């Protein structure tokens, strides 16, 4: 069987990729040692999802390894060699708040770990497609200096701006802005994945995600915006919104829709191509709007408060323009709306046995 390697296999995007690829006949090797538990604590552990994958997905092999461990990666890549057809790299330290506490760990996971995987691909399966889950944080906070208008429940880009209709495209500069430590480590990885495509000719795709979300997210205070918000709505736990009058805007893409983008790229890959990959105008909301809708779904008011102090480097407004990807892969489109996502997260969390822990 053709082999797929998925890093961060027990996480939100990784587990969606495992199921998606297995359904299409690939044998999937997942690499994940639950670093998310180390980053964010027990409630953020993905062990429950790993166990579920092992029980439910035929032809799934789990490797409890760390992407910083080059020897461990070499053993895996040597084992499967040119049978490896696709690598989906979804493992990361994903929080800019956490990155500031341990910059060396953040960079080692996000930048060095990515380089390890690229080099293993180049040495052992150079014809494979390499897909990297990047982030809109590579652009830094440049959008905060664009002309923004405050409305009743959200910030909005000034309607005359070229980005207003469809969102921010790939021409936005990544220079001269506050990226956060996390954003900087992802920039290093993002550029390296591009370079292995452009310089070495590997089939690499870089997907700069907005808010990646879905029912299998182990949301926590420092990462997983919608999942953690819904967790607080269900349990009554207090939620704090930081800055911008609680009107900051995020676009949200369901894990299935993102992995489906990966699949389309795999069918007709390019070398070193970059795509913005978020919910676009199709699926976006402000914090205030997300709180209101979550409360409606749960059927009770949320326990939340507002802090005037915004987080350093946070976006006031972000909507991704996905037109470039649609132009390259016209058969792809969104399947899940914002409301679909919120309802699925609510239903998924309501069924989770470990909700008692939170």
PDB file of N, CA and C in Angstrom, residues 17-91:
ATOM      1  N   UNK A  17      -6.665  14.363   8.934  1.00  0.00           N
ATOM      2  CA  UNK A  17      -5.889  13.867   7.790  1.00  0.00           C
ATOM      3  C   UNK A  17      -5.770  12.344   7.816  1.00  0.00           C
ATOM      4  N   UNK A  18      -5.559  11.779   9.006  1.00  0.00           N
ATOM      5  CA  UNK A  18      -5.471  10.315   9.132  1.00  0.00           C
ATOM      6  C   UNK A  18      -6.728   9.662   8.580  1.00  0.00           C
ATOM      7  N   UNK A  19      -7.886  10.124   9.027  1.00  0.00           N
ATOM      8  CA  UNK A  19      -9.145   9.524   8.590  1.00  0.00           C
ATOM      9  C   UNK A  19      -9.385   9.746   7.098  1.00  0.00           C
ATOM     10  N   UNK A  20      -9.108  10.946   6.631  1.00  0.00           N
ATOM     11  CA  UNK A  20      -9.327  11.288   5.228  1.00  0.00           C
ATOM     12  C   UNK A  20      -8.480  10.403   4.312  1.00  0.00           C
ATOM     13  N   UNK A  21      -7.201  10.262   4.635  1.00  0.00           N
ATOM     14  CA  UNK A  21      -6.292   9.492   3.792  1.00  0.00           C
ATOM     15  C   UNK A  21      -6.576   7.994   3.883  1.00  0.00           C
ATOM     16  N   UNK A  22      -6.881   7.512   5.084  1.00  0.00           N
ATOM     17  CA  UNK A  22      -7.210   6.095   5.241  1.00  0.00           C
ATOM     18  C   UNK A  22      -8.467   5.741   4.458  1.00  0.00           C
ATOM     19  N   UNK A  23      -9.447   6.630   4.437  1.00  0.00           N
ATOM     20  CA  UNK A  23     -10.670   6.405   3.668  1.00  0.00           C
ATOM     21  C   UNK A  23     -10.393   6.306   2.173  1.00  0.00           C
ATOM     22  N   UNK A  24      -9.263   6.847   1.742  1.00  0.00           N
ATOM     23  CA  UNK A  24      -8.908   6.830   0.329  1.00  0.00           C
ATOM     24  C   UNK A  24      -7.851   5.774   0.017  1.00  0.00           C
ATOM     25  N   UNK A  25      -7.672   4.847   0.935  1.00  0.00           N
ATOM     26  CA  UNK A  25      -6.890   3.661   0.653  1.00  0.00           C
ATOM     27  C   UNK A  25      -5.423   3.711   0.998  1.00  0.00           C
ATOM     28  N   UNK A  26      -4.949   4.765   1.661  1.00  0.00           N
ATOM     29  CA  UNK A  26      -3.548   4.830   2.046  1.00  0.00           C
ATOM     30  C   UNK A  26      -3.341   4.215   3.428  1.00  0.00           C
ATOM     31  N   UNK A  27      -2.202   3.599   3.632  1.00  0.00           N
ATOM     32  CA  UNK A  27      -1.795   3.206   4.975  1.00  0.00           C
ATOM     33  C   UNK A  27      -1.172   4.424   5.629  1.00  0.00           C
ATOM     34  N   UNK A  28      -1.639   4.763   6.812  1.00  0.00           N
ATOM     35  CA  UNK A  28      -1.204   6.004   7.455  1.00  0.00           C
ATOM     36  C   UNK A  28      -0.315   5.694   8.657  1.00  0.00           C
ATOM     37  N   UNK A  29       0.835   6.346   8.680  1.00  0.00           N
ATOM     38  CA  UNK A  29       1.744   6.288   9.824  1.00  0.00           C
ATOM     39  C   UNK A  29       1.675   7.635  10.526  1.00  0.00           C
ATOM     40  N   UNK A  30       1.169   7.615  11.754  1.00  0.00           N
ATOM     41  CA  UNK A  30       1.042   8.850  12.515  1.00  0.00           C
ATOM     42  C   UNK A  30       2.192   9.032  13.486  1.00  0.00           C
ATOM     43  N   UNK A  31       2.712  10.259  13.546  1.00  0.00           N
ATOM     44  CA  UNK A  31       3.796  10.592  14.471  1.00  0.00           C
ATOM     45  C   UNK A  31       3.275  11.634  15.449  1.00  0.00           C
ATOM     46  N   UNK A  32       3.206  11.278  16.731  1.00  0.00           N
ATOM     47  CA  UNK A  32       2.677  12.199  17.738  1.00  0.00           C
ATOM     48  C   UNK A  32       3.022  11.680  19.132  1.00  0.00           C
ATOM     49  N   UNK A  33       3.702  12.493  19.925  1.00  0.00           N
ATOM     50  CA  UNK A  33       4.041  12.091  21.301  1.00  0.00           C
ATOM     51  C   UNK A  33       3.323  12.952  22.343  1.00  0.00           C
ATOM     52  N   UNK A  34       2.196  13.558  21.934  1.00  0.00           N
ATOM     53  CA  UNK A  34       1.327  14.318  22.836  1.00  0.00           C
ATOM     54  C   UNK A  34       2.061  15.458  23.535  1.00  0.00           C
ATOM     55  N   UNK A  35       2.884  16.187  22.780  1.00  0.00           N
ATOM     56  CA  UNK A  35       3.513  17.382  23.348  1.00  0.00           C
ATOM     57  C   UNK A  35       2.474  18.421  23.753  1.00  0.00           C
ATOM     58  N   UNK A  36       1.288  18.342  23.159  1.00  0.00           N
ATOM     59  CA  UNK A  36       0.244  19.311  23.513  1.00  0.00           C
ATOM     60  C   UNK A  36      -0.056  19.265  25.020  1.00  0.00           C
ATOM     61  N   UNK A  37       0.046  18.078  25.613  1.00  0.00           N
ATOM     62  CA  UNK A  37      -0.145  17.959  27.065  1.00  0.00           C
ATOM     63  C   UNK A  37       0.942  18.753  27.801  1.00  0.00           C
ATOM     64  N   UNK A  38       2.186  18.675  27.329  1.00  0.00           N
ATOM     65  CA  UNK A  38       3.274  19.430  27.947  1.00  0.00           C
ATOM     66  C   UNK A  38       3.043  20.936  27.794  1.00  0.00           C
ATOM     67  N   UNK A  39       2.589  21.352  26.613  1.00  0.00           N
ATOM     68  CA  UNK A  39       2.382  22.775  26.381  1.00  0.00           C
ATOM     69  C   UNK A  39       1.262  23.349  27.248  1.00  0.00           C
ATOM     70  N   UNK A  40       0.127  22.651  27.304  1.00  0.00           N
ATOM     71  CA  UNK A  40      -1.093  23.268  27.820  1.00  0.00           C
ATOM     72  C   UNK A  40      -1.768  22.530  28.972  1.00  0.00           C
ATOM     73  N   UNK A  41      -1.198  21.403  29.408  1.00  0.00           N
ATOM     74  CA  UNK A  41      -1.784  20.694  30.535  1.00  0.00           C
ATOM     75  C   UNK A  41      -2.673  19.532  30.130  1.00  0.00           C
ATOM     76  N   UNK A  42      -3.161  18.839  31.139  1.00  0.00           N
ATOM     77  CA  UNK A  42      -3.885  17.582  30.934  1.00  0.00           C
ATOM     78  C   UNK A  42      -5.119  17.742  30.065  1.00  0.00           C
ATOM     79  N   UNK A  43      -5.861  18.839  30.218  1.00  0.00           N
ATOM     80  CA  UNK A  43      -7.101  18.982  29.457  1.00  0.00           C
ATOM     81  C   UNK A  43      -6.843  19.113  27.954  1.00  0.00           C
ATOM     82  N   UNK A  44      -5.616  19.486  27.574  1.00  0.00           N
ATOM     83  CA  UNK A  44      -5.284  19.650  26.164  1.00  0.00           C
ATOM     84  C   UNK A  44      -4.678  18.386  25.558  1.00  0.00           C
ATOM     85  N   UNK A  45      -4.491  17.347  26.356  1.00  0.00           N
ATOM     86  CA  UNK A  45      -3.909  16.108  25.853  1.00  0.00           C
ATOM     87  C   UNK A  45      -4.734  15.546  24.699  1.00  0.00           C
ATOM     88  N   UNK A  46      -4.021  14.982  23.724  1.00  0.00           N
ATOM     89  CA  UNK A  46      -4.692  14.364  22.579  1.00  0.00           C
ATOM     90  C   UNK A  46      -4.686  12.840  22.674  1.00  0.00           C
ATOM     91  N   UNK A  47      -4.369  12.305  23.853  1.00  0.00           N
ATOM     92  CA  UNK A  47      -4.304  10.845  24.011  1.00  0.00           C
ATOM     93  C   UNK A  47      -5.645  10.188  23.679  1.00  0.00           C
ATOM     94  N   UNK A  48      -6.738  10.842  24.055  1.00  0.00           N
ATOM     95  CA  UNK A  48      -8.067  10.294  23.761  1.00  0.00           C
ATOM     96  C   UNK A  48      -8.281  10.114  22.263  1.00  0.00           C
ATOM     97  N   UNK A  49      -7.766  11.060  21.489  1.00  0.00           N
ATOM     98  CA  UNK A  49      -7.945  11.005  20.035  1.00  0.00           C
ATOM     99  C   UNK A  49      -7.022   9.958  19.412  1.00  0.00           C
ATOM    100  N   UNK A  50      -5.806   9.836  19.949  1.00  0.00           N
ATOM    101  CA  UNK A  50      -4.890   8.778  19.502  1.00  0.00           C
ATOM    102  C   UNK A  50      -5.526   7.406  19.718  1.00  0.00           C
ATOM    103  N   UNK A  51      -6.079   7.180  20.902  1.00  0.00           N
ATOM    104  CA  UNK A  51      -6.701   5.885  21.194  1.00  0.00           C
ATOM    105  C   UNK A  51      -7.871   5.610  20.257  1.00  0.00           C
ATOM    106  N   UNK A  52      -8.613   6.641  19.946  1.00  0.00           N
ATOM    107  CA  UNK A  52      -9.766   6.474  19.058  1.00  0.00           C
ATOM    108  C   UNK A  52      -9.317   6.135  17.635  1.00  0.00           C
ATOM    109  N   UNK A  53      -8.266   6.792  17.173  1.00  0.00           N
ATOM    110  CA  UNK A  53      -7.735   6.478  15.839  1.00  0.00           C
ATOM    111  C   UNK A  53      -7.267   5.026  15.768  1.00  0.00           C
ATOM    112  N   UNK A  54      -6.543   4.585  16.793  1.00  0.00           N
ATOM    113  CA  UNK A  54      -6.029   3.217  16.795  1.00  0.00           C
ATOM    114  C   UNK A  54      -7.159   2.194  16.809  1.00  0.00           C
ATOM    115  N   UNK A  55      -8.265   2.539  17.453  1.00  0.00           N
ATOM    116  CA  UNK A  55      -9.394   1.609  17.541  1.00  0.00           C
ATOM    117  C   UNK A  55     -10.252   1.615  16.289  1.00  0.00           C
ATOM    118  N   UNK A  56     -10.326   2.744  15.611  1.00  0.00           N
ATOM    119  CA  UNK A  56     -11.325   2.902  14.551  1.00  0.00           C
ATOM    120  C   UNK A  56     -10.769   2.898  13.132  1.00  0.00           C
ATOM    121  N   UNK A  57      -9.485   3.209  12.946  1.00  0.00           N
ATOM    122  CA  UNK A  57      -8.948   3.390  11.592  1.00  0.00           C
ATOM    123  C   UNK A  57      -8.095   2.180  11.206  1.00  0.00           C
ATOM    124  N   UNK A  58      -8.570   1.450  10.230  1.00  0.00           N
ATOM    125  CA  UNK A  58      -7.800   0.304   9.730  1.00  0.00           C
ATOM    126  C   UNK A  58      -6.519   0.805   9.056  1.00  0.00           C
ATOM    127  N   UNK A  59      -5.474  -0.012   9.113  1.00  0.00           N
ATOM    128  CA  UNK A  59      -4.188   0.318   8.471  1.00  0.00           C
ATOM    129  C   UNK A  59      -3.552   1.584   9.054  1.00  0.00           C
ATOM    130  N   UNK A  60      -3.851   1.882  10.325  1.00  0.00           N
ATOM    131  CA  UNK A  60      -3.201   3.014  10.976  1.00  0.00           C
ATOM    132  C   UNK A  60      -2.112   2.510  11.909  1.00  0.00           C
ATOM    133  N   UNK A  61      -0.920   3.099  11.776  1.00  0.00           N
ATOM    134  CA  UNK A  61       0.216   2.770  12.629  1.00  0.00           C
ATOM    135  C   UNK A  61       0.631   4.031  13.384  1.00  0.00           C
ATOM    136  N   UNK A  62       0.710   3.940  14.697  1.00  0.00           N
ATOM    137  CA  UNK A  62       1.066   5.114  15.486  1.00  0.00           C
ATOM    138  C   UNK A  62       2.516   5.017  15.968  1.00  0.00           C
ATOM    139  N   UNK A  63       3.248   6.099  15.801  1.00  0.00           N
ATOM    140  CA  UNK A  63       4.624   6.208  16.277  1.00  0.00           C
ATOM    141  C   UNK A  63       4.679   7.305  17.337  1.00  0.00           C
ATOM    142  N   UNK A  64       4.988   6.935  18.565  1.00  0.00           N
ATOM    143  CA  UNK A  64       5.041   7.883  19.677  1.00  0.00           C
ATOM    144  C   UNK A  64       6.417   8.555  19.703  1.00  0.00           C
ATOM    145  N   UNK A  65       6.689   9.347  18.677  1.00  0.00           N
ATOM    146  CA  UNK A  65       8.013   9.960  18.522  1.00  0.00           C
ATOM    147  C   UNK A  65       7.890  11.478  18.438  1.00  0.00           C
ATOM    148  N   UNK A  66       9.021  12.128  18.654  1.00  0.00           N
ATOM    149  CA  UNK A  66       9.123  13.583  18.673  1.00  0.00           C
ATOM    150  C   UNK A  66       9.797  14.034  17.379  1.00  0.00           C
ATOM    151  N   UNK A  67       9.227  15.015  16.696  1.00  0.00           N
ATOM    152  CA  UNK A  67       9.803  15.449  15.415  1.00  0.00           C
ATOM    153  C   UNK A  67      11.151  16.132  15.585  1.00  0.00           C
ATOM    154  N   UNK A  68      11.540  16.446  16.811  1.00  0.00           N
ATOM    155  CA  UNK A  68      12.886  16.986  17.051  1.00  0.00           C
ATOM    156  C   UNK A  68      13.941  15.888  17.054  1.00  0.00           C
ATOM    157  N   UNK A  69      13.505  14.641  17.120  1.00  0.00           N
ATOM    158  CA  UNK A  69      14.407  13.487  17.212  1.00  0.00           C
ATOM    159  C   UNK A  69      14.702  12.969  15.803  1.00  0.00           C
ATOM    160  N   UNK A  70      15.823  13.411  15.240  1.00  0.00           N
ATOM    161  CA  UNK A  70      16.142  13.067  13.859  1.00  0.00           C
ATOM    162  C   UNK A  70      16.361  11.565  13.685  1.00  0.00           C
ATOM    163  N   UNK A  71      16.970  10.924  14.653  1.00  0.00           N
ATOM    164  CA  UNK A  71      17.217   9.486  14.551  1.00  0.00           C
ATOM    165  C   UNK A  71      15.902   8.711  14.489  1.00  0.00           C
ATOM    166  N   UNK A  72      14.930   9.118  15.281  1.00  0.00           N
ATOM    167  CA  UNK A  72      13.624   8.452  15.260  1.00  0.00           C
ATOM    168  C   UNK A  72      12.942   8.651  13.915  1.00  0.00           C
ATOM    169  N   UNK A  73      13.016   9.862  13.383  1.00  0.00           N
ATOM    170  CA  UNK A  73      12.415  10.116  12.069  1.00  0.00           C
ATOM    171  C   UNK A  73      13.117   9.317  10.980  1.00  0.00           C
ATOM    172  N   UNK A  74      14.444   9.221  11.075  1.00  0.00           N
ATOM    173  CA  UNK A  74      15.176   8.471  10.060  1.00  0.00           C
ATOM    174  C   UNK A  74      14.771   6.997  10.067  1.00  0.00           C
ATOM    175  N   UNK A  75      14.567   6.436  11.252  1.00  0.00           N
ATOM    176  CA  UNK A  75      14.105   5.045  11.333  1.00  0.00           C
ATOM    177  C   UNK A  75      12.769   4.868  10.617  1.00  0.00           C
ATOM    178  N   UNK A  76      11.847   5.787  10.824  1.00  0.00           N
ATOM    179  CA  UNK A  76      10.524   5.686  10.198  1.00  0.00           C
ATOM    180  C   UNK A  76      10.626   5.852   8.688  1.00  0.00           C
ATOM    181  N   UNK A  77      11.348   6.863   8.249  1.00  0.00           N
ATOM    182  CA  UNK A  77      11.446   7.122   6.809  1.00  0.00           C
ATOM    183  C   UNK A  77      12.214   6.022   6.094  1.00  0.00           C
ATOM    184  N   UNK A  78      13.239   5.447   6.738  1.00  0.00           N
ATOM    185  CA  UNK A  78      13.967   4.330   6.134  1.00  0.00           C
ATOM    186  C   UNK A  78      13.082   3.097   6.000  1.00  0.00           C
ATOM    187  N   UNK A  79      12.203   2.900   6.973  1.00  0.00           N
ATOM    188  CA  UNK A  79      11.326   1.729   6.954  1.00  0.00           C
ATOM    189  C   UNK A  79      10.412   1.739   5.731  1.00  0.00           C
ATOM    190  N   UNK A  80       9.843   2.907   5.414  1.00  0.00           N
ATOM    191  CA  UNK A  80       8.840   2.982   4.346  1.00  0.00           C
ATOM    192  C   UNK A  80       9.403   3.534   3.043  1.00  0.00           C
ATOM    193  N   UNK A  81      10.456   4.313   3.113  1.00  0.00           N
ATOM    194  CA  UNK A  81      11.220   4.771   1.962  1.00  0.00           C
ATOM    195  C   UNK A  81      10.332   5.330   0.856  1.00  0.00           C
ATOM    196  N   UNK A  82      10.531   4.877  -0.382  1.00  0.00           N
ATOM    197  CA  UNK A  82       9.806   5.452  -1.514  1.00  0.00           C
ATOM    198  C   UNK A  82       8.344   5.027  -1.582  1.00  0.00           C
ATOM    199  N   UNK A  83       7.914   4.159  -0.680  1.00  0.00           N
ATOM    200  CA  UNK A  83       6.478   3.877  -0.588  1.00  0.00           C
ATOM    201  C   UNK A  83       5.727   5.065   0.002  1.00  0.00           C
ATOM    202  N   UNK A  84       6.452   5.994   0.629  1.00  0.00           N
ATOM    203  CA  UNK A  84       5.831   7.197   1.183  1.00  0.00           C
ATOM    204  C   UNK A  84       5.444   8.114   0.020  1.00  0.00           C
ATOM    205  N   UNK A  85       4.161   8.405  -0.094  1.00  0.00           N
ATOM    206  CA  UNK A  85       3.655   9.232  -1.189  1.00  0.00           C
ATOM    207  C   UNK A  85       3.266  10.637  -0.757  1.00  0.00           C
ATOM    208  N   UNK A  86       2.935  10.800   0.522  1.00  0.00           N
ATOM    209  CA  UNK A  86       2.519  12.112   1.006  1.00  0.00           C
ATOM    210  C   UNK A  86       2.911  12.261   2.476  1.00  0.00           C
ATOM    211  N   UNK A  87       3.401  13.436   2.823  1.00  0.00           N
ATOM    212  CA  UNK A  87       3.689  13.806   4.210  1.00  0.00           C
ATOM    213  C   UNK A  87       2.833  15.024   4.530  1.00  0.00           C
ATOM    214  N   UNK A  88       1.986  14.898   5.532  1.00  0.00           N
ATOM    215  CA  UNK A  88       1.224  16.049   6.032  1.00  0.00           C
ATOM    216  C   UNK A  88       1.799  16.420   7.387  1.00  0.00           C
ATOM    217  N   UNK A  89       2.421  17.567   7.435  1.00  0.00           N
ATOM    218  CA  UNK A  89       3.119  18.012   8.647  1.00  0.00           C
ATOM    219  C   UNK A  89       2.217  18.975   9.409  1.00  0.00           C
ATOM    220  N   UNK A  90       1.542  18.426  10.433  1.00  0.00           N
ATOM    221  CA  UNK A  90       0.615  19.223  11.237  1.00  0.00           C
ATOM    222  C   UNK A  90       1.061  19.361  12.686  1.00  0.00           C
ATOM    223  N   UNK A  91       2.216  18.804  13.029  1.00  0.00           N
ATOM    224  CA  UNK A  91       2.727  18.924  14.401  1.00  0.00           C
ATOM    225  C   UNK A  91       3.310  20.316  14.608  1.00  0.00           C
TER     226      UNK A  91
END
